[in-house]
Each structure stands twice: as C-alpha cells, then as structure tokens.
mmCIF file of C-alpha atoms and ligand atoms in Angstrom:
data_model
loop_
_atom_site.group_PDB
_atom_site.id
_atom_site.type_symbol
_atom_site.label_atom_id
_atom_site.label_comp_id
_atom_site.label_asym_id
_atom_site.label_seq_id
_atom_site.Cartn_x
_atom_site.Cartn_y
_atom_site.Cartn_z
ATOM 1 C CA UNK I 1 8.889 -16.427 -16.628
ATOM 2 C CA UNK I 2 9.681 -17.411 -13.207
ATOM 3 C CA UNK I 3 7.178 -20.200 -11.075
ATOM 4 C CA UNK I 4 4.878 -17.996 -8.861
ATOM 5 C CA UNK I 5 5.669 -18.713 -5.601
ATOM 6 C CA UNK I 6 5.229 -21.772 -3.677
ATOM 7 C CA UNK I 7 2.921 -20.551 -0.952
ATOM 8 C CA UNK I 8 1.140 -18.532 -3.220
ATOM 9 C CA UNK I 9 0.474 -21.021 -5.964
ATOM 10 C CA UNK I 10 -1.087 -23.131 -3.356
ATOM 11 C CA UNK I 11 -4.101 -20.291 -2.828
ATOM 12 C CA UNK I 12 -6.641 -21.181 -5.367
ATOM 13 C CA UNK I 13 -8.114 -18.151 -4.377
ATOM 14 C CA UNK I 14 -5.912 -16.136 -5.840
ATOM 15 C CA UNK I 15 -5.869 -18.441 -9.357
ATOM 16 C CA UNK I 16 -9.071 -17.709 -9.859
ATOM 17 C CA UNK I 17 -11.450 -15.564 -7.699
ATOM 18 C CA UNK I 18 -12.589 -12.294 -9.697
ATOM 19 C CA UNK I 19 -10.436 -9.055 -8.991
ATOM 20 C CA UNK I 20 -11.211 -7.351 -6.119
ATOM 21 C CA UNK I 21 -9.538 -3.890 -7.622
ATOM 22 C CA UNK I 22 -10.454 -3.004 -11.026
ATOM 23 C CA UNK I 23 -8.974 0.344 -12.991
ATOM 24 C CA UNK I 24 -9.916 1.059 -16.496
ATOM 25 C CA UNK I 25 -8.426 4.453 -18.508
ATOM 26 C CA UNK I 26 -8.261 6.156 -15.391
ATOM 27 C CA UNK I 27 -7.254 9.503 -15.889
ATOM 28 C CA UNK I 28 -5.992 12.233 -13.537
ATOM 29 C CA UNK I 29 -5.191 15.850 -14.406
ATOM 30 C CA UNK I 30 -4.105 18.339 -11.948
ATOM 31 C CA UNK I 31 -5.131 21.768 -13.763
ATOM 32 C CA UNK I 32 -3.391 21.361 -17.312
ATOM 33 C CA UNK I 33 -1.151 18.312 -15.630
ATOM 34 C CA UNK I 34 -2.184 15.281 -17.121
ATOM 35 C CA UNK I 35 -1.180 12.957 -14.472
ATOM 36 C CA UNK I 36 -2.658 9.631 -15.264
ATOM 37 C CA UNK I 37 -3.009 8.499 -18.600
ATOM 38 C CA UNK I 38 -5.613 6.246 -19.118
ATOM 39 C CA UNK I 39 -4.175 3.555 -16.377
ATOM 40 C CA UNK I 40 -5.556 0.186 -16.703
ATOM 41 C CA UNK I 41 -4.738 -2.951 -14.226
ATOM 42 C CA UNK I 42 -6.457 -5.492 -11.531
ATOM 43 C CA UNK I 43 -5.604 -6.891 -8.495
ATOM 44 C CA UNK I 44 -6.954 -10.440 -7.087
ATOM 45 C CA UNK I 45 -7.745 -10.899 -3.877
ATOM 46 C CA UNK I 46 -4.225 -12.063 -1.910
ATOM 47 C CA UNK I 47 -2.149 -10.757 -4.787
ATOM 48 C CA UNK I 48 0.800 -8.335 -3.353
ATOM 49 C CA UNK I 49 1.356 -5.962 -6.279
ATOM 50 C CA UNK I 50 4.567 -3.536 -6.269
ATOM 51 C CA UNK I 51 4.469 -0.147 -8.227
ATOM 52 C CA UNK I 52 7.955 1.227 -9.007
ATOM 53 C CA UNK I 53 8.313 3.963 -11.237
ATOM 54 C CA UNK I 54 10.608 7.036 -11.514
ATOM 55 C CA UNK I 55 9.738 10.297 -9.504
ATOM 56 C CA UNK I 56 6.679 12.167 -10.311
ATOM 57 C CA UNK I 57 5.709 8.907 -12.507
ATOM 58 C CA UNK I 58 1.906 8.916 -11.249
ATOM 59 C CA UNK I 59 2.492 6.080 -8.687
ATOM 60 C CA UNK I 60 1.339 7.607 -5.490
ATOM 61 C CA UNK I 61 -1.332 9.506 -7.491
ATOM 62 C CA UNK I 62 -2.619 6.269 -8.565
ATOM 63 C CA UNK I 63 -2.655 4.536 -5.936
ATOM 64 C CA UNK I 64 -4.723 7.369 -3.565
ATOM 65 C CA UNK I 65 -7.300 7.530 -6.514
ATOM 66 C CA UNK I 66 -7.964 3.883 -5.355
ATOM 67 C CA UNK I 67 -9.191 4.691 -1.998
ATOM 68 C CA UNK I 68 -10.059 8.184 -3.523
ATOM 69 C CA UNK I 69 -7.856 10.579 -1.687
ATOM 70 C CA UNK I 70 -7.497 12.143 -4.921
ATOM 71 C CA UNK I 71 -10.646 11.968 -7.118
ATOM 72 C CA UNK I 72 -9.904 10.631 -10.593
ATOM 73 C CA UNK I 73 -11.417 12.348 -13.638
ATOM 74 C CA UNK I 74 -12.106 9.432 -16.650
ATOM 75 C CA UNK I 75 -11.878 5.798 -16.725
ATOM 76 C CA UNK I 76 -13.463 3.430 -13.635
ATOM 77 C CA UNK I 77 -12.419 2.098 -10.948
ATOM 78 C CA UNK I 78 -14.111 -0.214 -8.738
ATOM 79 C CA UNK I 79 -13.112 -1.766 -5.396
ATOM 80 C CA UNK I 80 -14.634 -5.227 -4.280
ATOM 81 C CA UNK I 81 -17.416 -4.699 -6.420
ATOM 82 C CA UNK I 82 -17.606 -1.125 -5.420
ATOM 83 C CA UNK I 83 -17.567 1.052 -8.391
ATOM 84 C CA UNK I 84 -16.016 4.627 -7.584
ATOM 85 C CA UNK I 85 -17.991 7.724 -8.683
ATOM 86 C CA UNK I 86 -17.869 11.206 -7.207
ATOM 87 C CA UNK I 87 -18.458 10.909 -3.531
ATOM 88 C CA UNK I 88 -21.169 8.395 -3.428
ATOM 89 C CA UNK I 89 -19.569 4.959 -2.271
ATOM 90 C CA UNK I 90 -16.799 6.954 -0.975
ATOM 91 C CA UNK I 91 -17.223 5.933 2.555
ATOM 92 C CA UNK I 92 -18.043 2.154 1.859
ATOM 93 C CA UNK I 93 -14.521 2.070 -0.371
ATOM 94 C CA UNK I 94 -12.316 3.849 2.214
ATOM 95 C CA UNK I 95 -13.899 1.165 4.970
ATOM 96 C CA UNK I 96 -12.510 -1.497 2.633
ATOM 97 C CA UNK I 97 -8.914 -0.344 2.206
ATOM 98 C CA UNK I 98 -6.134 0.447 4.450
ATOM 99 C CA UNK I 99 -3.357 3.374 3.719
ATOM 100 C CA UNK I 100 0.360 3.102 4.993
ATOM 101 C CA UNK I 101 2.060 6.681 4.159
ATOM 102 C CA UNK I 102 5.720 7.863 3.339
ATOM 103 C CA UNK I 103 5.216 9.694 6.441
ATOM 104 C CA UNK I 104 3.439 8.166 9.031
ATOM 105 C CA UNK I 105 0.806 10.762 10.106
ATOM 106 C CA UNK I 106 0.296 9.589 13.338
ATOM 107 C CA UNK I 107 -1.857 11.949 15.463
ATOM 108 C CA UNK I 108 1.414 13.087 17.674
ATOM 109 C CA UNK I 109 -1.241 14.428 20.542
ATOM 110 C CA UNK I 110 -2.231 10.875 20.705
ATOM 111 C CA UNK I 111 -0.970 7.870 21.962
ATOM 112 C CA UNK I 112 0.042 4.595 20.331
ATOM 113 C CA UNK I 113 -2.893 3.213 21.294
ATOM 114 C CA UNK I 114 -5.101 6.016 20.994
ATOM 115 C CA UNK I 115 -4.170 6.716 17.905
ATOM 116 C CA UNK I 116 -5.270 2.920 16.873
ATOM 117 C CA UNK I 117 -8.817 2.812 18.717
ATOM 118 C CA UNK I 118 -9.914 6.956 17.404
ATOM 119 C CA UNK I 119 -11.162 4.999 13.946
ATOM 120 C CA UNK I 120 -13.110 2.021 15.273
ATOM 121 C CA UNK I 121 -14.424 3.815 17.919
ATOM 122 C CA UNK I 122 -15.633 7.180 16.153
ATOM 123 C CA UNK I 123 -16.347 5.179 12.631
ATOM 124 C CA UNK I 124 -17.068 1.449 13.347
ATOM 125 C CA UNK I 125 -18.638 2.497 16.871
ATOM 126 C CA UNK I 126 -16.492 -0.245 18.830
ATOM 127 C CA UNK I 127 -16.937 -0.170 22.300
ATOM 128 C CA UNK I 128 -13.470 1.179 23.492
ATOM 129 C CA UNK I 129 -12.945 -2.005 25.181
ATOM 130 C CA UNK I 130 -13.107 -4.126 22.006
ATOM 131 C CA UNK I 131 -10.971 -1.147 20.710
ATOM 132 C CA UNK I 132 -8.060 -1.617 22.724
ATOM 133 C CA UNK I 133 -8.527 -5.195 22.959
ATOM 134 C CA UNK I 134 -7.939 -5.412 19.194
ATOM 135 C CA UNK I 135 -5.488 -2.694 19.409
ATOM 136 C CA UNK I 136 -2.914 -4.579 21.753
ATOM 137 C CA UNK I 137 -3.349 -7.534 19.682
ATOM 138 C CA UNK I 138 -2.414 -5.542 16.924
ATOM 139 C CA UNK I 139 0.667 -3.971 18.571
ATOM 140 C CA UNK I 140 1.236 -7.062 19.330
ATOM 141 C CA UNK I 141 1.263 -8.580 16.155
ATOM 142 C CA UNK I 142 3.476 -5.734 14.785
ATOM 143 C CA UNK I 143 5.696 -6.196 18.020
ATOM 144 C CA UNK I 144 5.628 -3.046 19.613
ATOM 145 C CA UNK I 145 2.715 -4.399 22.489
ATOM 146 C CA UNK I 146 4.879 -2.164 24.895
ATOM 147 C CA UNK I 147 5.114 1.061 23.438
ATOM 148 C CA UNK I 148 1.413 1.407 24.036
ATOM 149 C CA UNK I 149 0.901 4.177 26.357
ATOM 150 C CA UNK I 150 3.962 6.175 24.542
ATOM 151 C CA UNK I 151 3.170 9.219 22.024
ATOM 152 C CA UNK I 152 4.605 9.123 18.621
ATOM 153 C CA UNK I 153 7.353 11.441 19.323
ATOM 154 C CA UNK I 154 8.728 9.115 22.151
ATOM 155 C CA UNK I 155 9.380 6.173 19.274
ATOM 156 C CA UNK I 156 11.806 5.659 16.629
ATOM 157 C CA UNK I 157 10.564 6.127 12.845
ATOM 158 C CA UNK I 158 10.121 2.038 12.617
ATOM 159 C CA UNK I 159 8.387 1.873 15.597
ATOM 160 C CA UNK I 160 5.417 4.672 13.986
ATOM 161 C CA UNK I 161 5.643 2.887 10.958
ATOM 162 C CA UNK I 162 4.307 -0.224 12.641
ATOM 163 C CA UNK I 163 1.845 1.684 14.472
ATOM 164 C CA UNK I 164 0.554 3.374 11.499
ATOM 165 C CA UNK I 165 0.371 -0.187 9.742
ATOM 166 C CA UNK I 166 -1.345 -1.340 13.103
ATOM 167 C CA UNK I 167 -4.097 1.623 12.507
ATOM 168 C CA UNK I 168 -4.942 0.428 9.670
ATOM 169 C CA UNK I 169 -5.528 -3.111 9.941
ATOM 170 C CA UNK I 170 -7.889 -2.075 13.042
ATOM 171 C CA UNK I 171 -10.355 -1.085 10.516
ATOM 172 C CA UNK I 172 -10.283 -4.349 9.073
ATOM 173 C CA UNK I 173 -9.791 -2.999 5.267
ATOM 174 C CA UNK I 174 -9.581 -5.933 3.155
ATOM 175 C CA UNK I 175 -7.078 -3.867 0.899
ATOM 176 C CA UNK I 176 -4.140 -2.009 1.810
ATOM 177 C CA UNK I 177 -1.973 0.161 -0.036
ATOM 178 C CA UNK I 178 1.598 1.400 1.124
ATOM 179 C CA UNK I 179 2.729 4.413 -0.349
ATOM 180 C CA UNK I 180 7.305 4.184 0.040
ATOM 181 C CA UNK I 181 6.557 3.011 3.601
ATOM 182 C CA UNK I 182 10.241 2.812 4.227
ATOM 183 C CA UNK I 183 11.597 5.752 2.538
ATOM 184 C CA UNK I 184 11.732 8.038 5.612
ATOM 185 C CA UNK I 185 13.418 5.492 7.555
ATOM 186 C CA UNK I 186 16.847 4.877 8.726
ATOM 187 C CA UNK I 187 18.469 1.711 6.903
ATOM 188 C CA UNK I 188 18.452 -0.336 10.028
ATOM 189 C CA UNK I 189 14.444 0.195 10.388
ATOM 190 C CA UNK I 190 14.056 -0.859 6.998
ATOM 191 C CA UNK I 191 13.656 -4.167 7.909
ATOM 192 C CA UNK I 192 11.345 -4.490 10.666
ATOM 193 C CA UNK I 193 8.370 -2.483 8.715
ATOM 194 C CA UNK I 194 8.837 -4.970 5.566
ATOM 195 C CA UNK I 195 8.814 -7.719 7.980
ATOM 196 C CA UNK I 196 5.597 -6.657 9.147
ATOM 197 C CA UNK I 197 4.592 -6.464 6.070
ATOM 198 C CA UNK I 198 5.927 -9.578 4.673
ATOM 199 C CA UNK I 199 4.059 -11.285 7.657
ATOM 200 C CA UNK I 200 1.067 -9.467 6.073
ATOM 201 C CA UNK I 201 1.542 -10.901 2.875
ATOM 202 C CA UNK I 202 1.663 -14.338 3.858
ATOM 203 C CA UNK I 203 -1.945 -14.308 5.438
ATOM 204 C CA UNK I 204 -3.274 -13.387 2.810
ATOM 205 C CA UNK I 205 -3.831 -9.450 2.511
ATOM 206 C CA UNK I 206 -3.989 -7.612 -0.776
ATOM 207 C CA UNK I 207 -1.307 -5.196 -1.418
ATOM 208 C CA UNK I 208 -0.437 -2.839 -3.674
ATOM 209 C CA UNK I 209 3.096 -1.028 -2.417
ATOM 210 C CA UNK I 210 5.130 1.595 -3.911
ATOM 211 C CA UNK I 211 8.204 0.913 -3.331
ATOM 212 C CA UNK I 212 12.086 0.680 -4.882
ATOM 213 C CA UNK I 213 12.900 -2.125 -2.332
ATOM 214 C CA UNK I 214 13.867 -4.573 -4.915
ATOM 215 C CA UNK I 215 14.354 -7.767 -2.009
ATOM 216 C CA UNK I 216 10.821 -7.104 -0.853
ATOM 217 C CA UNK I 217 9.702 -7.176 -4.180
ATOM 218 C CA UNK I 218 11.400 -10.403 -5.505
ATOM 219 C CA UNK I 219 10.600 -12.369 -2.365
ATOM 220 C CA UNK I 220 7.010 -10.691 -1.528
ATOM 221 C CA UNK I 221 5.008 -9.438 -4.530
ATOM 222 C CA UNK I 222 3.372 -11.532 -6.922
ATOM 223 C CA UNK I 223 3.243 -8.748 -9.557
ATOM 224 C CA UNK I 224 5.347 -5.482 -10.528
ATOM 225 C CA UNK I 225 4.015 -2.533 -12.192
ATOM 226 C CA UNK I 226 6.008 -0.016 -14.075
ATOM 227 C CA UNK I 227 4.753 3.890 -13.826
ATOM 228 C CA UNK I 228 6.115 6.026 -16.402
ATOM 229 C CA UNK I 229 4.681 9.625 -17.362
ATOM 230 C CA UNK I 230 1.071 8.399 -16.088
ATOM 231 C CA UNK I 231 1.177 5.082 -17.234
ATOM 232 C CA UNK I 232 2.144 1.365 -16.785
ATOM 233 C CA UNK I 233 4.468 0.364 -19.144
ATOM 234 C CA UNK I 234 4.999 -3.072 -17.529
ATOM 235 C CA UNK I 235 3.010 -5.592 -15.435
ATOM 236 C CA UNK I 236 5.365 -8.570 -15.258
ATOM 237 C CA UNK I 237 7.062 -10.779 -12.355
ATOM 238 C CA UNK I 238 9.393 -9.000 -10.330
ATOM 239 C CA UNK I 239 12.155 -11.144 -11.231
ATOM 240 C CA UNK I 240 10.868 -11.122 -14.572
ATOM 241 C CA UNK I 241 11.490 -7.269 -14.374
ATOM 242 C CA UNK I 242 14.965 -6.906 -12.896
ATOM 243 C CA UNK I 243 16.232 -9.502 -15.021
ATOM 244 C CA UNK I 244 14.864 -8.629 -18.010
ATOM 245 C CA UNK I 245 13.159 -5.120 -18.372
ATOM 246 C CA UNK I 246 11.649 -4.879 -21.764
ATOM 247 C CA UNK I 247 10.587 -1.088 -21.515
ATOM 248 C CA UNK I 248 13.905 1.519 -22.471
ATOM 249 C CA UNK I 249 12.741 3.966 -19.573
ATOM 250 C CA UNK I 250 12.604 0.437 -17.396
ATOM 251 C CA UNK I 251 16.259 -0.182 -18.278
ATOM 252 C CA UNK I 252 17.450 3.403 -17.658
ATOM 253 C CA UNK I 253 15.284 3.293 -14.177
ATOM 254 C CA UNK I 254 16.950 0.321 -12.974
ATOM 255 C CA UNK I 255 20.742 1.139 -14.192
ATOM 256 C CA UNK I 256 20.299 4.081 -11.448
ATOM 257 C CA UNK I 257 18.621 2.374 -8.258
ATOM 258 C CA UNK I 258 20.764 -0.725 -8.516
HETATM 259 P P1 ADP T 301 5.176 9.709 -7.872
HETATM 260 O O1 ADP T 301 4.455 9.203 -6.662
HETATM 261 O O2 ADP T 301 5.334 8.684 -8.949
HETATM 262 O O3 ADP T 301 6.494 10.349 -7.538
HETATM 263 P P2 ADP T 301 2.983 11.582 -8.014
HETATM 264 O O4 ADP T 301 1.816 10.692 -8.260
HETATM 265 O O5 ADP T 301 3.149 12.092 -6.638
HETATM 266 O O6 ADP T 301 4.298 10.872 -8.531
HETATM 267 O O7 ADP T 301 2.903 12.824 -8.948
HETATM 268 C C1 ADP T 301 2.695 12.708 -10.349
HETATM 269 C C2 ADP T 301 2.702 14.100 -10.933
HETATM 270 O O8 ADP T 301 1.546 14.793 -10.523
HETATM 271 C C3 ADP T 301 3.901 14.939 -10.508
HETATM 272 O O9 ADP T 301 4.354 15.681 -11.598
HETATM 273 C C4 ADP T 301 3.331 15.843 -9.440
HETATM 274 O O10 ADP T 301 4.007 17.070 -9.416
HETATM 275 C C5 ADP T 301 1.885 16.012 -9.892
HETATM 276 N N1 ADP T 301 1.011 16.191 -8.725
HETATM 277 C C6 ADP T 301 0.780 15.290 -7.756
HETATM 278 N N2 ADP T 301 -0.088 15.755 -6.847
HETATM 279 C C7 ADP T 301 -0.403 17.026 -7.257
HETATM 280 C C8 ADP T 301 -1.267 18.050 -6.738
HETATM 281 N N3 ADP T 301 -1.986 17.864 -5.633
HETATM 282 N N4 ADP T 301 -1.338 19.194 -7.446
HETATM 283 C C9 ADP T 301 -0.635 19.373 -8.573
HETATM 284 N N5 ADP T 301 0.192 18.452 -9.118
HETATM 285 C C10 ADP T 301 0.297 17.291 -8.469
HETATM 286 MG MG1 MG T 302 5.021 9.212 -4.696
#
C-alpha cells in the first residue's frame, strides 16, 4: 500500500467524518439488461474517487444513478444523509451534486455566462446580479474570465469543458461527478480541464470521475474503483492498482490502455 497523500492525510475530515455518498446492492436493469449488479461503495467527504472500467462496464450508469439521472431499481443509495427513493428527495439530491459530461451540453443559444447564471437564477432564485457576480468569479477561477460574452460554438472543446465545470460549481453542489470529462477533447486540452479539476481537488471537493487518465488518477484520487459487468471488482489505491491489479479482467484492462 502506498502513504495517502500528504495534503490529504493532513484533512482529518476526510479520516474520519461519516460518508457523505452511500450505495448498497444497487441494482440497475435496462429491460432484461442487468446493468448494475448489486454495487456497493462510499465516498467521504473530500475523497476524489476514480471509476475506470472497460466499455459498457456500468460506470457512467452508476455514477448518474447517484444524482438519479437514471433511477436505480434495488439496493440504497443515499447522498449527505439523503436517502434516494423514487422521485421524492430528488430535487434536494440533484441541489447537492454537480455533473461534468463526456460532452459538454452547454446550451449553444446561450452564452458563457448565461449559460452559468440560467440555474441559480431559475432554481436558487439569485438575483442576476449575484448570478453573474459569482459567475465571473467562476470563469475566473477556471481561467476563461474573458470568454464571457462568447457562445459555446465560438470556444475550443477545453474552453466548454471549463465552462460546463464552472456551471456546476455555481450551484454550489457539495458533490461532483465527472463522467470521461476529457474524452472528447483534443490531447493538448487535456490538460487544462484536469487542471481545473486538480485545483478542485485540492480545496477540498468530493469527486467521483470516470476516467482512463491514469496521471490524474495517481496524483489526484485518493481511491480507484474497478467496474466490470455491473460491478466493482476493486476499490484500492491508484498506484496500488496499476502496479499491482489483483482482478484477471483488471490485468487484461490495463495491458490495453497502457
Ligand atoms: P460505461 O459507462 O461503463 O461504458 P454504461 O453505464 O454506459 O457503461 O452502460 C452499461 C450497459 O448498460 C451497457 O451495456 C449499455 O449498453 C447499457 N445501457 C446504458 N444505458 C442504457 C439505456 N438507456 N438503455 C438501455 N441500455 C443501456
Ligand atoms: Mg460511460
């Protein structure tokens, strides 16, 4: 076993607070799919989890049954205390976590910046002021403070990538999940979205992000979950994990990305 890194050790939070995500024999079937297989795992608050897995593995599944994009059909879940049934707390869970797709989905009739304030000001009922007060600082925090007034279509794929993380911390979530955030970019935009999120990481956020970036992982995440046919197979370090994969469908999943 590796230390647990340095900055991280230091939190005592995240030694010993209670989980703030919570997943017990979930299970997901898409007609006679069986899609999740009685998943079971917790997050602390502050821990950065990575999910890697094979295609069609249950990983982005999972992880939108958290926020409940997709409903799940056995097993509990329960977010900051939250617990997860049918539509009831549906609204109070989605308020608490933050979702960074594959594909951005910025509204492309919108701009950057309108695209940050719709949520706060339609949901939260900011006044727009506060909106785009928090929204530069956002941008700004993400580094794209000038592409403000621009639409989607006017930036590169990096550039919506940040905004799209930027929409999502304007809700505040105190979760956020990151399905491949970098898979649709270029390799030299790679880097500035996992900075951001990196930077996220290190005040504190909790993550869980799909991803096969295996620097991000070894540097960023505290934890690394293996999805295979609907399941984890292995919650380990990172390095623990590329060094020493334990699981055979681990072993054959890393000699291809690698
Ligand atoms: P991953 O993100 O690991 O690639 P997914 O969670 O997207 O995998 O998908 C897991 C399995 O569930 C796949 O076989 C996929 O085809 C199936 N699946 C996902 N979403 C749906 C859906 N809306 N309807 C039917 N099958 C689905
Ligand atoms: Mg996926």
């Amino acid at each position: 076993m590796t230390a647990p890194r340095p900055d991280r050790a230091a939190s005592p939070a995240l030694s010993h607070a209670a989980p703030i995500i919570v997943a017990e024999g979930v299970q997901k079937h898409f007609g006679t799919f069986h899609a999740l297989r009685g998943v079971s795992m917790s997050v602390r608050p502050g821990e950065v989890v990575v999910v890697i897995g094979p295609s069609g593995s249950g990983k982005s599944t999972f992880i939108r049954t958290i926020n409940a994009l997709d409903p799940h059909d056995g097993g509990s879940i329960t977010v900051d205390g939250i617990p997860l049934q049918g539509a009831k707390n549906l609204d109070a869970i989605r308020r608490e976590v933050g979702m960074v797709f594959q594909s951005f989905n910025l509204f492309p009739h919108l701009t950057v910046l309108e695209n940050i304030t719709l949520a706060p000001t339609r949901v939260r009922k900011a006044s727009r002021a506060e909106a785009e007060a928090r929204g530069l600082e956002l941008l700004r925090r993400v580094g794209i403070e000038e592409q403000a007034h621009k639409y989607p279509a006017q930036l590169s794929g990096g550039q919506q990538q940040r905004v799209a993380i930027a929409r999502a911390l304007a809700m505040d979530p105190k979760i956020m999940l990151f399905d491949e955030p970098t898979s649709a970019l270029d390799p030299e935009m790679i880097k500035e979205v996992l900075d951001v999120m990196k930077e996220l990481a290190r005040t504190g956020m909790t993550m869980i992000v799909v991803t096969h970036e295996m620097g991000f992982a070894r540097e960023v995440a505290d934890r690394l979950l293996f999805f295979d046919q609907g399941n984890i197979v292995e919650d380990t370090t990172p390095d623990e994990f590329y060094e020493h994969p334990k699981h055979e469908r681990a072993k054959q999943f890393l000699s291809k990305i690698l």
